[in-house]
Amino acid sequence: MTGRNATHDPARRSWVESANAEGTDFPIQNLPYGVYSEGGGPRRVGVAIGEMILNLTAAEAAGLLRPGEPPVFDGGTLNALMALGPDEWSRVRAAVADLLDAKAGPHADLVLLRQDAVRMHLPVYLRGFTDFYASKEHATNVGAMFRDPENALLPNWSHIPIGYNGRASTVVVSGTGIRRPLGQIKGPEDMAPRLAPTARLDLELELGTLVGTPSRMGQPVTVAQAQEMIFGFVLLNDWSARDVQLWEYQPLGPFQAKAFGTTIGPWIVTREALEPTRVPTPDRATPLLPYLREPTDCNYDIDLAIDLAPAGGAARTVSHSNARHLYYAPAQQLAHHAISGCAMETGDLLGSGTISGPTHDSCGSLLELTRNGREPLDLDGVRRGFLEDGDTVRLRGWCEGAVRIGFGTCEGTILPAPAPPV
Amino acid sequence: MTGRNATHDPARRSWVESANAEGTDFPIQNLPYGVYSEGGGPRRVGVAIGEMILNLTAAEAAGLLRPGEPPVFDGGTLNALMALGPDEWSRVRAAVADLLDAKAGPHADLVLLRQDAVRMHLPVYLRGFTDFYASKEHATNVGAMFRDPENALLPNWSHIPIGYNGRASTVVVSGTGIRRPLGQIKGPEDMAPRLAPTARLDLELELGTLVGTPSRMGQPVTVAQAQEMIFGFVLLNDWSARDVQLWEYQPLGPFQAKAFGTTIGPWIVTREALEPTRVPTPDRATPLLPYLREPTDCNYDIDLAIDLAPAGGAARTVSHSNARHLYYAPAQQLAHHAISGCAMETGDLLGSGTISGPTHDSCGSLLELTRNGREPLDLDGVRRGFLEDGDTVRLRGWCEGAVRIGFGTCEGTILPAPAPPV
């Protein structure tokens, strides 16, 4: 069996042996896209298969993908493919699967490299970055700590996928060091703010949605149209400086507390690969306005985990959540984003907001896991309220269905703050 | 006298006669950059001189600017020039002035077109758009209306150039129609929100700052460095849907209320052209943290006006303000933007926030001018609380010194709302 309908077949196997191994994130049913370079060479588009990467730039140049069409894998990003739309995404995915199918076997024009022998880069030229706040549990937990425990969830939250524009210039790929930011900090007892390195550096466990098909300025889209505009998903860590955030965020929202860095995973898992994992959004007491209603299940059953390793220590899993907890699915976030006529562009990244589950050990930030630092985590004897220099955070994501569809990892290590500008 | 130090000489005259006329925005001392096309042809970079545009793409190709260097005016935007840095900005400006000097005279390779015979485009590929809130009078007026008249200015305002990330994808050039947005609206008496066209469509009179020189992620900059990073300024109208804003803005700030459109003027007045107009920021009761202090005067004495024309009616000037009212100068906004290590990029646009002066007739928004619609403006018998379909808003800006340095106009007309998505 080959072709477009075969890409989810759990019985399908690849001639790349590591893709057939139990527990791999990257079986032939996944085929996530990334951008890599080898030994300082140019950036290539690749697809993960087991422990390997298939060079799609070379495969396309050899006429094995989209023969006779203008190339899309020669620009060092996925943007050209993303702009082609869902029919072409499906065709390319099916063609890549056929190249890697066990029935096909190796081919002289297919270049395979070990993933641990290359350097990964941002897979997309990111046009805009928006961060939502779409987990009810997270919004409730933060509202209780930052505002009022009695009215933790603001009245608009149940009606609007609340979001704000973030900063695209500091979205970096997994493995990039994150420098502890300077910022204005003012404690409740302080007479005036001071400029200092944040003392409450946090992580946020999120799912990032990548927009492929653009929309036009002045033209809203339905949730069904929004779903079709989505190319794929990445793991996303929205690093946050909680002390800076608390002092700056009123009335216009977070700014420098979030601007110093956002890490995304190297692999874009396509929407099509996740089709078998679709689930409905959670029950809601308040009906949504028609423009936000789900025509079909738009959430995804993606297990998520946070591993934290103190400098020199071993990593410990400190949280375990799931993307199905999102109260507003990615397509609902996107439909709301465009409701005013805001033009969405190829390469826009939409963070889901921290995905916290209903239990304490499924919270997606240290703010929640340590109750604002008051109950530090115990990492084999090392205590952590917030992140310290040298700490490494690793996010993981995977779907456990008939086959495992994984996201790989999204990592970052904290670097010391810079000197203040003088 | 020619060369870099001559570009401000008020006695200098051009062989383009309209540039020497009393009251022109575009004498030889200004030389603002823009991008235009003629009869559906390709985009060219040009400079405004009197009623004309000089084609810089052609002048560069003819070897009259930067001979022997890689071209910067062939890409249809100003970004390539902006990335070169202040020394090269000065050299190019001096060379353009010399080409247009009365002592030089016309030249066979200089292509001049009438401004009213071309179409203007966005002058810059905009990377990010950030909107500040840097006028004390505006923040006080809005805080009194949206929150608490007794505590209109929040405690952080006097310490932080408050800002938020906006949406770059809907920044458009003067003359582009602005479609009235749909949005969630909930009045104080309503049980639930509804989706409807905004009934409180507003304008905001702002100055936009364009970043030329980028900064590195993880590396803050001083105010002095920020000043040198600024390429120039544009008029900016940050269209706003006040009813949408009121319902959505807590706790993460404005989102769809501002995402449907932002209009900038077609002409970038360079920082160098405005050097003679530098003034200090207003007196402040609370000292700023050292990283925000002005090493030298960083504000600009730019007169600003809002003209409003109802559909089919004549334009009336409804406000008259000045950029010198900004409590935080553009370079201070930029230094704050980078304090966390946020990377600033060539083509970043920083809106100042609405620039309101101390008097009622110097307010920069209808929200303030009409006291939230309660005191409509009388436009020759037509009453306006907020904007109606067909209304045209025109912003103007100019400096009255030894010579007038003008920004031209920044215009937009309101189009009817689209149908809701179904």
GROMACS .gro file of N, CA, C and O in nm, chain A residues 323-420:
model
  392
  323ALA      N    1  -0.179   1.777   2.579
  323ALA     CA    2  -0.237   1.887   2.500
  323ALA      C    3  -0.389   1.880   2.493
  323ALA      O    4  -0.453   1.980   2.458
  324ARG      N    5  -0.448   1.767   2.528
  324ARG     CA    6  -0.594   1.757   2.523
  324ARG      C    7  -0.660   1.844   2.629
  324ARG      O    8  -0.781   1.866   2.625
  325HIS      N    9  -0.583   1.892   2.727
  325HIS     CA   10  -0.639   1.980   2.830
  325HIS      C   11  -0.670   2.120   2.777
  325HIS      O   12  -0.732   2.200   2.848
  326LEU      N   13  -0.623   2.154   2.658
  326LEU     CA   14  -0.645   2.290   2.606
  326LEU      C   15  -0.795   2.317   2.591
  326LEU      O   16  -0.865   2.244   2.521
  327TYR      N   17  -0.839   2.424   2.652
  327TYR     CA   18  -0.981   2.463   2.647
  327TYR      C   19  -1.015   2.519   2.509
  327TYR      O   20  -1.128   2.507   2.463
  328TYR      N   21  -0.918   2.582   2.448
  328TYR     CA   22  -0.932   2.630   2.310
  328TYR      C   23  -0.829   2.557   2.224
  328TYR      O   24  -0.709   2.568   2.247
  329ALA      N   25  -0.878   2.481   2.127
  329ALA     CA   26  -0.789   2.406   2.038
  329ALA      C   27  -0.711   2.502   1.947
  329ALA      O   28  -0.752   2.617   1.928
  330PRO      N   29  -0.601   2.454   1.888
  330PRO     CA   30  -0.523   2.541   1.799
  330PRO      C   31  -0.607   2.609   1.691
  330PRO      O   32  -0.589   2.729   1.665
  331ALA      N   33  -0.699   2.538   1.629
  331ALA     CA   34  -0.780   2.600   1.522
  331ALA      C   35  -0.873   2.708   1.578
  331ALA      O   36  -0.903   2.806   1.509
  332GLN      N   37  -0.916   2.692   1.702
  332GLN     CA   38  -0.998   2.797   1.764
  332GLN      C   39  -0.913   2.920   1.796
  332GLN      O   40  -0.958   3.034   1.781
  333GLN      N   41  -0.791   2.897   1.841
  333GLN     CA   42  -0.699   3.010   1.864
  333GLN      C   43  -0.678   3.087   1.734
  333GLN      O   44  -0.683   3.211   1.731
  334LEU      N   45  -0.657   3.013   1.627
  334LEU     CA   46  -0.628   3.077   1.498
  334LEU      C   47  -0.751   3.152   1.444
  334LEU      O   48  -0.739   3.264   1.393
  335ALA      N   49  -0.868   3.092   1.457
  335ALA     CA   50  -0.990   3.160   1.410
  335ALA      C   51  -1.013   3.290   1.489
  335ALA      O   52  -1.053   3.392   1.432
  336HIS      N   53  -0.985   3.285   1.619
  336HIS     CA   54  -0.999   3.409   1.696
  336HIS      C   55  -0.895   3.513   1.653
  336HIS      O   56  -0.925   3.632   1.646
  337HIS      N   57  -0.775   3.466   1.624
  337HIS     CA   58  -0.667   3.557   1.585
  337HIS      C   59  -0.705   3.637   1.461
  337HIS      O   60  -0.666   3.754   1.444
  338ALA      N   61  -0.782   3.574   1.373
  338ALA     CA   62  -0.818   3.638   1.245
  338ALA      C   63  -0.954   3.706   1.249
  338ALA      O   64  -0.994   3.767   1.149
  339ILE      N   65  -1.025   3.701   1.361
  339ILE     CA   66  -1.165   3.749   1.361
  339ILE      C   67  -1.175   3.899   1.332
  339ILE      O   68  -1.271   3.946   1.270
  340SER      N   69  -1.074   3.974   1.371
  340SER     CA   70  -1.077   4.119   1.347
  340SER      C   71  -1.039   4.154   1.204
  340SER      O   72  -1.044   4.270   1.166
  341GLY      N   73  -0.999   4.053   1.126
  341GLY     CA   74  -0.944   4.081   0.995
  341GLY      C   75  -0.792   4.085   0.997
  341GLY      O   76  -0.729   4.121   0.898
  342CYS      N   77  -0.734   4.046   1.110
  342CYS     CA   78  -0.588   4.036   1.120
  342CYS      C   79  -0.539   3.934   1.019
  342CYS      O   80  -0.583   3.820   1.018
  343ALA      N   81  -0.448   3.976   0.931
  343ALA     CA   82  -0.393   3.884   0.830
  343ALA      C   83  -0.298   3.786   0.895
  343ALA      O   84  -0.206   3.824   0.967
  344MET      N   85  -0.321   3.657   0.871
  344MET     CA   86  -0.230   3.554   0.920
  344MET      C   87  -0.134   3.519   0.806
  344MET      O   88  -0.173   3.513   0.690
  345GLU      N   89  -0.009   3.492   0.841
  345GLU     CA   90   0.093   3.474   0.738
  345GLU      C   91   0.162   3.338   0.749
  345GLU      O   92   0.169   3.280   0.858
  346THR      N   93   0.213   3.291   0.638
  346THR     CA   94   0.294   3.170   0.637
  346THR      C   95   0.413   3.191   0.730
  346THR      O   96   0.486   3.289   0.715
  347GLY      N   97   0.428   3.102   0.827
  347GLY     CA   98   0.538   3.117   0.922
  347GLY      C   99   0.497   3.180   1.052
  347GLY      O  100   0.581   3.201   1.140
  348ASP      N  101   0.369   3.211   1.070
  348ASP     CA  102   0.323   3.258   1.201
  348ASP      C  103   0.324   3.141   1.300
  348ASP      O  104   0.283   3.030   1.265
  349LEU      N  105   0.370   3.171   1.419
  349LEU     CA  106   0.377   3.070   1.527
  349LEU      C  107   0.281   3.111   1.638
  349LEU      O  108   0.286   3.224   1.686
  350LEU      N  109   0.194   3.018   1.675
  350LEU     CA  110   0.097   3.043   1.783
  350LEU      C  111   0.128   2.950   1.900
  350LEU      O  112   0.108   2.828   1.890
  351GLY      N  113   0.176   3.006   2.009
  351GLY     CA  114   0.195   2.926   2.130
  351GLY      C  115   0.060   2.905   2.197
  351GLY      O  116  -0.024   2.995   2.200
  352SER      N  117   0.041   2.786   2.250
  352SER     CA  118  -0.089   2.753   2.312
  352SER      C  119  -0.109   2.821   2.445
  352SER      O  120  -0.220   2.830   2.496
  353GLY      N  121   0.001   2.870   2.505
  353GLY     CA  122   0.000   2.901   2.647
  353GLY      C  123   0.033   2.774   2.723
  353GLY      O  124   0.022   2.662   2.670
  354THR      N  125   0.078   2.793   2.846
  354THR     CA  126   0.118   2.683   2.933
  354THR      C  127   0.006   2.581   2.944
  354THR      O  128  -0.108   2.617   2.972
  355ILE      N  129   0.040   2.456   2.920
  355ILE     CA  130  -0.061   2.350   2.925
  355ILE      C  131  -0.050   2.279   3.059
  355ILE      O  132   0.037   2.194   3.080
  356SER      N  133  -0.137   2.317   3.151
  356SER     CA  134  -0.142   2.252   3.281
  356SER      C  135  -0.262   2.158   3.285
  356SER      O  136  -0.368   2.191   3.233
  357GLY      N  137  -0.244   2.044   3.347
  357GLY     CA  138  -0.354   1.952   3.366
  357GLY      C  139  -0.423   1.977   3.500
  357GLY      O  140  -0.390   2.072   3.571
  358PRO      N  141  -0.517   1.892   3.534
  358PRO     CA  142  -0.597   1.915   3.654
  358PRO      C  143  -0.525   1.883   3.785
  358PRO      O  144  -0.570   1.924   3.891
  359THR      N  145  -0.413   1.810   3.778
  359THR     CA  146  -0.344   1.773   3.902
  359THR      C  147  -0.218   1.856   3.919
  359THR      O  148  -0.164   1.913   3.823
  360HIS      N  149  -0.167   1.860   4.043
  360HIS     CA  150  -0.051   1.944   4.070
  360HIS      C  151   0.071   1.897   3.989
  360HIS      O  152   0.148   1.980   3.940
  361ASP      N  153   0.087   1.766   3.973
  361ASP     CA  154   0.205   1.718   3.901
  361ASP      C  155   0.188   1.721   3.749
  361ASP      O  156   0.273   1.672   3.676
  362SER      N  157   0.079   1.783   3.704
  362SER     CA  158   0.064   1.805   3.559
  362SER      C  159   0.071   1.954   3.525
  362SER      O  160   0.032   1.994   3.415
  363CYS      N  161   0.119   2.035   3.618
  363CYS     CA  162   0.131   2.179   3.589
  363CYS      C  163   0.247   2.204   3.494
  363CYS      O  164   0.350   2.135   3.500
  364GLY      N  165   0.234   2.308   3.413
  364GLY     CA  166   0.330   2.332   3.307
  364GLY      C  167   0.430   2.443   3.332
  364GLY      O  168   0.496   2.488   3.238
  365SER      N  169   0.440   2.490   3.455
  365SER     CA  170   0.538   2.594   3.488
  365SER      C  171   0.587   2.574   3.631
  365SER      O  172   0.517   2.513   3.713
  366LEU      N  173   0.706   2.626   3.659
  366LEU     CA  174   0.756   2.620   3.797
  366LEU      C  175   0.672   2.707   3.889
  366LEU      O  176   0.655   2.675   4.006
  367LEU      N  177   0.621   2.819   3.835
  367LEU     CA  178   0.533   2.905   3.915
  367LEU      C  179   0.424   2.821   3.982
  367LEU      O  180   0.395   2.838   4.101
  368GLU      N  181   0.366   2.731   3.903
  368GLU     CA  182   0.259   2.646   3.957
  368GLU      C  183   0.315   2.527   4.034
  368GLU      O  184   0.268   2.495   4.143
  369LEU      N  185   0.419   2.463   3.978
  369LEU     CA  186   0.472   2.341   4.042
  369LEU      C  187   0.530   2.369   4.181
  369LEU      O  188   0.523   2.284   4.269
  370THR      N  189   0.588   2.488   4.198
  370THR     CA  190   0.649   2.521   4.329
  370THR      C  191   0.565   2.621   4.407
  370THR      O  192   0.612   2.672   4.508
  371ARG      N  193   0.446   2.647   4.360
  371ARG     CA  194   0.357   2.748   4.422
  371ARG      C  195   0.435   2.877   4.448
  371ARG      O  196   0.457   2.920   4.561
  372ASN      N  197   0.478   2.935   4.335
  372ASN     CA  198   0.551   3.062   4.335
  372ASN      C  199   0.679   3.055   4.418
  372ASN      O  200   0.717   3.152   4.485
  373GLY      N  201   0.744   2.940   4.414
  373GLY     CA  202   0.873   2.923   4.481
  373GLY      C  203   0.863   2.882   4.627
  373GLY      O  204   0.964   2.850   4.690
  374ARG      N  205   0.742   2.881   4.681
  374ARG     CA  206   0.727   2.851   4.824
  374ARG      C  207   0.748   2.703   4.856
  374ARG      O  208   0.784   2.667   4.967
  375GLU      N  209   0.726   2.616   4.756
  375GLU     CA  210   0.743   2.472   4.777
  375GLU      C  211   0.840   2.419   4.672
  375GLU      O  212   0.800   2.359   4.572
  376PRO      N  213   0.971   2.440   4.693
  376PRO     CA  214   1.069   2.403   4.590
  376PRO      C  215   1.063   2.254   4.557
  376PRO      O  216   1.026   2.171   4.641
  377LEU      N  217   1.098   2.223   4.433
  377LEU     CA  218   1.110   2.084   4.391
  377LEU      C  219   1.238   2.025   4.450
  377LEU      O  220   1.338   2.095   4.467
  378ASP      N  221   1.234   1.897   4.480
  378ASP     CA  222   1.354   1.828   4.528
  378ASP      C  223   1.405   1.740   4.414
  378ASP      O  224   1.342   1.642   4.375
  379LEU      N  225   1.518   1.780   4.357
  379LEU     CA  226   1.579   1.705   4.245
  379LEU      C  227   1.698   1.628   4.298
  379LEU      O  228   1.812   1.676   4.293
  380ASP      N  229   1.673   1.513   4.354
  380ASP     CA  230   1.779   1.430   4.412
  380ASP      C  231   1.866   1.512   4.508
  380ASP      O  232   1.989   1.510   4.497
  381GLY      N  233   1.799   1.585   4.597
  381GLY     CA  234   1.873   1.661   4.697
  381GLY      C  235   1.897   1.806   4.660
  381GLY      O  236   1.930   1.887   4.747
  382VAL      N  237   1.883   1.841   4.534
  382VAL     CA  238   1.897   1.981   4.491
  382VAL      C  239   1.758   2.044   4.489
  382VAL      O  240   1.666   1.990   4.429
  383ARG      N  241   1.743   2.159   4.556
  383ARG     CA  242   1.612   2.222   4.561
  383ARG      C  243   1.601   2.334   4.457
  383ARG      O  244   1.696   2.409   4.435
  384ARG      N  245   1.486   2.340   4.393
  384ARG     CA  246   1.464   2.441   4.289
  384ARG      C  247   1.326   2.503   4.305
  384ARG      O  248   1.225   2.434   4.291
  385GLY      N  249   1.326   2.635   4.333
  385GLY     CA  250   1.202   2.711   4.327
  385GLY      C  251   1.183   2.762   4.185
  385GLY      O  252   1.084   2.736   4.118
  386PHE      N  253   1.284   2.836   4.138
  386PHE     CA  254   1.289   2.880   3.999
  386PHE      C  255   1.423   2.835   3.941
  386PHE      O  256   1.502   2.770   4.010
  387LEU      N  257   1.447   2.868   3.814
  387LEU     CA  258   1.566   2.816   3.745
  387LEU      C  259   1.692   2.889   3.788
  387LEU      O  260   1.693   3.011   3.807
  388GLU      N  261   1.802   2.815   3.800
  388GLU     CA  262   1.932   2.874   3.830
  388GLU      C  263   2.023   2.860   3.708
  388GLU      O  264   1.996   2.780   3.618
  389ASP      N  265   2.128   2.940   3.708
  389ASP     CA  266   2.222   2.934   3.595
  389ASP      C  267   2.276   2.792   3.582
  389ASP      O  268   2.311   2.728   3.682
  390GLY      N  269   2.285   2.744   3.461
  390GLY     CA  270   2.334   2.608   3.436
  390GLY      C  271   2.226   2.503   3.433
  390GLY      O  272   2.250   2.391   3.387
  391ASP      N  273   2.106   2.536   3.480
  391ASP     CA  274   1.995   2.439   3.473
  391ASP      C  275   1.957   2.413   3.328
  391ASP      O  276   1.957   2.506   3.245
  392THR      N  277   1.922   2.291   3.300
  392THR     CA  278   1.873   2.254   3.166
  392THR      C  279   1.730   2.206   3.175
  392THR      O  280   1.697   2.121   3.259
  393VAL      N  281   1.645   2.263   3.089
  393VAL     CA  282   1.505   2.222   3.081
  393VAL      C  283   1.486   2.148   2.949
  393VAL      O  284   1.531   2.195   2.844
  394ARG      N  285   1.419   2.034   2.957
  394ARG     CA  286   1.392   1.957   2.836
  394ARG      C  287   1.242   1.924   2.831
  394ARG      O  288   1.190   1.865   2.925
  395LEU      N  289   1.177   1.966   2.726
  395LEU     CA  290   1.037   1.929   2.704
  395LEU      C  291   1.033   1.810   2.611
  395LEU      O  292   1.115   1.798   2.519
  396ARG      N  293   0.934   1.723   2.634
  396ARG     CA  294   0.912   1.610   2.544
  396ARG      C  295   0.764   1.602   2.510
  396ARG      O  296   0.679   1.645   2.589
  397GLY      N  297   0.733   1.546   2.393
  397GLY     CA  298   0.594   1.528   2.353
  397GLY      C  299   0.581   1.405   2.265
  397GLY      O  300   0.669   1.378   2.183
  398TRP      N  301   0.472   1.331   2.283
  398TRP     CA  302   0.452   1.211   2.201
  398TRP      C  303   0.306   1.168   2.209
  398TRP      O  304   0.236   1.198   2.306
  399CYS      N  305   0.261   1.102   2.106
  399CYS     CA  306   0.127   1.046   2.104
  399CYS      C  307   0.140   0.894   2.106
  399CYS      O  308   0.212   0.837   2.023
  400GLU      N  309   0.069   0.832   2.197
  400GLU     CA  310   0.072   0.686   2.206
  400GLU      C  311  -0.054   0.631   2.142
  400GLU      O  312  -0.160   0.626   2.204
  401GLY      N  313  -0.048   0.597   2.015
  401GLY     CA  314  -0.161   0.535   1.949
  401GLY      C  315  -0.119   0.399   1.898
  401GLY      O  316  -0.039   0.330   1.962
  402ALA      N  317  -0.169   0.363   1.782
  402ALA     CA  318  -0.125   0.237   1.722
  402ALA      C  319   0.025   0.242   1.695
  402ALA      O  320   0.095   0.141   1.702
  403VAL      N  321   0.075   0.361   1.663
  403VAL     CA  322   0.219   0.383   1.658
  403VAL      C  323   0.248   0.509   1.738
  403VAL      O  324   0.160   0.593   1.756
  404ARG      N  325   0.372   0.521   1.784
  404ARG     CA  326   0.411   0.639   1.861
  404ARG      C  327   0.453   0.749   1.763
  404ARG      O  328   0.539   0.727   1.676
  405ILE      N  329   0.393   0.867   1.777
  405ILE     CA  330   0.430   0.985   1.699
  405ILE      C  331   0.495   1.082   1.796
  405ILE      O  332   0.427   1.135   1.885
  406GLY      N  333   0.625   1.103   1.784
  406GLY     CA  334   0.695   1.186   1.882
  406GLY      C  335   0.745   1.317   1.825
  406GLY      O  336   0.754   1.335   1.703
  407PHE      N  337   0.775   1.410   1.916
  407PHE     CA  338   0.824   1.543   1.879
  407PHE      C  339   0.974   1.558   1.903
  407PHE      O  340   1.029   1.666   1.880
  408GLY      N  341   1.042   1.452   1.952
  408GLY     CA  342   1.181   1.472   1.994
  408GLY      C  343   1.184   1.554   2.121
  408GLY      O  344   1.090   1.549   2.201
  409THR      N  345   1.289   1.634   2.139
  409THR     CA  346   1.300   1.714   2.261
  409THR      C  347   1.321   1.861   2.228
  409THR      O  348   1.367   1.896   2.118
  410CYS      N  349   1.287   1.944   2.325
  410CYS     CA  350   1.302   2.089   2.314
  410CYS      C  351   1.378   2.134   2.438
  410CYS      O  352   1.323   2.132   2.547
  411GLU      N  353   1.507   2.167   2.419
  411GLU     CA  354   1.596   2.189   2.533
  411GLU      C  355   1.655   2.329   2.536
  411GLU      O  356   1.676   2.391   2.432
  412GLY      N  357   1.687   2.372   2.657
  412GLY     CA  358   1.762   2.496   2.672
  412GLY      C  359   1.831   2.499   2.806
  412GLY      O  360   1.778   2.446   2.904
  413THR      N  361   1.948   2.559   2.809
  413THR     CA  362   2.027   2.572   2.933
  413THR      C  363   2.041   2.720   2.966
  413THR      O  364   2.063   2.803   2.878
  414ILE      N  365   2.027   2.751   3.096
  414ILE     CA  366   2.030   2.891   3.141
  414ILE      C  367   2.175   2.941   3.151
  414ILE      O  368   2.259   2.880   3.219
  415LEU      N  369   2.201   3.053   3.085
  415LEU     CA  370   2.332   3.118   3.092
  415LEU      C  371   2.324   3.236   3.189
  415LEU      O  372   2.217   3.291   3.211
  416PRO      N  373   2.438   3.278   3.246
  416PRO     CA  374   2.434   3.389   3.342
  416PRO      C  375   2.389   3.519   3.275
  416PRO      O  376   2.406   3.538   3.155
  417ALA      N  377   2.334   3.609   3.355
  417ALA     CA  378   2.287   3.739   3.304
  417ALA      C  379   2.404   3.820   3.250
  417ALA      O  380   2.516   3.805   3.295
  418PRO      N  381   2.377   3.908   3.151
  418PRO     CA  382   2.482   3.999   3.103
  418PRO      C  383   2.503   4.111   3.204
  418PRO      O  384   2.423   4.129   3.297
  419ALA      N  385   2.611   4.186   3.185
  419ALA     CA  386   2.632   4.307   3.267
  419ALA      C  387   2.528   4.411   3.226
  419ALA      O  388   2.485   4.414   3.111
  420PRO      N  389   2.485   4.496   3.320
  420PRO     CA  390   2.392   4.603   3.281
  420PRO      C  391   2.457   4.695   3.179
  420PRO      O  392   2.579   4.712   3.179
   0.00000   0.00000   0.00000
